[in-house]
Short mmCIF file of C-alpha atoms in Angstrom, two decimals:
data_model
loop_
_atom_site.label_atom_id
_atom_site.label_comp_id
_atom_site.label_asym_id
_atom_site.label_seq_id
_atom_site.Cartn_x
_atom_site.Cartn_y
_atom_site.Cartn_z
CA MET A 1 -44.57 30.50 63.90
CA ALA A 2 -45.75 28.60 60.87
CA THR A 3 -49.01 27.45 59.38
CA LEU A 4 -49.93 23.89 58.45
CA TYR A 5 -52.11 23.88 55.35
CA GLN A 6 -54.28 20.83 54.72
CA LEU A 7 -55.12 20.64 51.02
CA HIS A 8 -58.02 18.48 49.82
CA SER A 9 -58.77 19.08 46.17
CA THR A 10 -59.91 17.43 42.99
CA MET A 11 -57.89 17.96 39.84
CA ASP A 12 -60.62 20.29 38.54
CA ASN A 13 -60.22 22.58 41.55
CA LEU A 14 -56.49 22.26 42.19
CA ARG A 15 -55.46 25.50 40.49
CA ARG A 16 -58.13 27.45 42.37
CA SER A 17 -57.05 25.79 45.63
CA ILE A 18 -53.45 26.86 45.07
CA ASP A 19 -54.57 30.38 44.17
CA GLN A 20 -56.37 30.44 47.55
CA LEU A 21 -53.28 29.07 49.32
CA ALA A 22 -51.10 31.77 47.75
CA LEU A 23 -53.10 34.52 49.47
CA THR A 24 -51.72 33.70 52.93
CA TRP A 25 -48.66 31.52 52.26
CA ARG A 26 -45.41 32.35 54.07
CA SER A 27 -42.04 30.72 53.54
CA GLY A 28 -41.60 28.08 56.23
CA ASP A 29 -45.21 26.91 56.17
CA SER A 30 -46.01 23.21 55.65
CA LEU A 31 -48.51 21.42 53.45
CA ILE A 32 -50.33 18.10 53.86
CA LEU A 33 -52.09 16.56 50.89
CA LEU A 34 -55.41 14.90 51.71
CA GLY A 35 -57.51 12.44 49.72
CA THR A 36 -56.84 12.20 46.02
CA THR A 37 -54.79 15.42 46.02
CA VAL A 38 -51.61 13.34 46.29
CA ALA A 39 -52.35 11.86 42.86
CA PHE A 40 -51.94 15.33 41.33
CA ILE A 41 -48.56 16.05 42.91
CA ASP A 42 -46.89 16.97 39.62
CA TRP A 43 -49.66 19.45 38.77
CA LEU A 44 -49.46 20.73 42.34
CA SER A 45 -45.76 21.42 41.88
CA ALA A 46 -46.43 23.34 38.66
CA TYR A 47 -49.19 25.43 40.28
CA LEU A 48 -47.01 26.18 43.31
CA THR A 49 -44.27 27.45 40.99
CA GLU A 50 -46.81 29.44 38.96
CA ASN A 51 -47.98 31.17 42.15
CA GLN A 52 -44.40 31.70 43.36
CA ILE A 53 -45.06 29.64 46.48
CA GLU A 54 -41.64 28.80 47.87
CA GLY A 55 -40.06 27.73 51.12
CA ILE A 56 -42.22 24.72 51.93
CA ALA A 57 -40.87 23.44 55.24
CA ASN A 58 -42.45 19.99 54.84
CA LEU A 59 -44.77 18.30 52.39
CA TYR A 60 -46.81 15.46 53.90
CA ALA A 61 -49.22 12.84 52.59
CA LEU A 62 -51.34 10.23 54.32
CA ALA A 63 -50.44 6.56 54.00
CA ASP A 64 -54.09 5.57 53.51
CA ASP A 65 -54.48 8.03 50.64
CA ILE A 66 -51.33 6.76 48.93
CA SER A 67 -52.47 3.14 49.31
CA GLN A 68 -55.72 4.05 47.54
CA LEU A 69 -53.67 4.99 44.47
CA GLY A 70 -52.31 1.48 44.08
CA ASP A 71 -48.68 0.45 43.98
CA ASN A 72 -48.21 1.04 40.26
CA THR A 73 -49.54 4.60 40.34
CA ALA A 74 -47.63 5.50 43.50
CA THR A 75 -44.42 4.17 41.94
CA LYS A 76 -44.96 6.11 38.70
CA LEU A 77 -45.54 9.31 40.67
CA THR A 78 -42.23 8.75 42.54
CA LEU A 79 -43.88 10.01 45.71
CA GLN A 80 -40.94 8.91 47.85
CA THR A 81 -38.87 11.67 46.23
CA LYS A 82 -41.57 14.35 46.40
CA VAL A 83 -43.11 13.94 49.85
CA ASP A 84 -41.06 14.63 52.98
CA LYS A 85 -43.05 12.28 55.20
CA VAL A 86 -45.91 9.83 54.88
CA LEU A 87 -48.20 9.92 57.92
CA ASN A 88 -50.61 7.44 59.44
CA ASP A 89 -53.81 8.80 60.99
CA ALA A 90 -52.34 9.07 64.49
CA ASP A 91 -49.30 10.99 63.15
CA TRP A 92 -51.66 13.32 61.27
CA VAL A 93 -53.65 14.15 64.40
CA LYS A 94 -50.44 14.69 66.34
CA LEU A 95 -49.08 16.96 63.61
CA THR A 96 -52.17 19.17 63.65
CA GLN A 97 -51.65 19.68 67.39
CA ASP A 98 -47.90 20.35 67.12
CA ARG A 99 -46.85 23.61 68.77
CA GLN A 100 -44.62 24.50 65.81
CA PHE A 101 -47.82 25.55 64.00
CA ASP A 102 -49.69 28.60 65.19
CA LYS A 103 -52.66 27.55 63.05
CA VAL A 104 -53.98 24.80 60.83
CA VAL A 105 -55.84 25.86 57.70
CA THR A 106 -57.86 23.48 55.56
CA ILE A 107 -58.45 24.31 51.91
CA ALA A 108 -61.07 22.03 50.40
CA LEU A 109 -62.48 23.25 47.11
#
């Protein structure tokens, strides 16, 4: 079984959030970026590598959070190449109840 991690972090706390994630991460787990966390996706990638976090099954983001970035910012971040799936709120709720995950862990620092 796998874990779905929900990550909600400011840029100031992103490194600490990833350090926390690294404590229990297993290859095959999934990650959903909440709030403004999606705006820091390039830093996220660097911190994941720094913590040797590998084997992400799926990386998700919420459509509402991406729309808050604005079209120009979202385009510059090339999110379509970095996120496996963009979810609406109903998809997010359904994902958190999916039987493929034995637990859902929220990290919000």
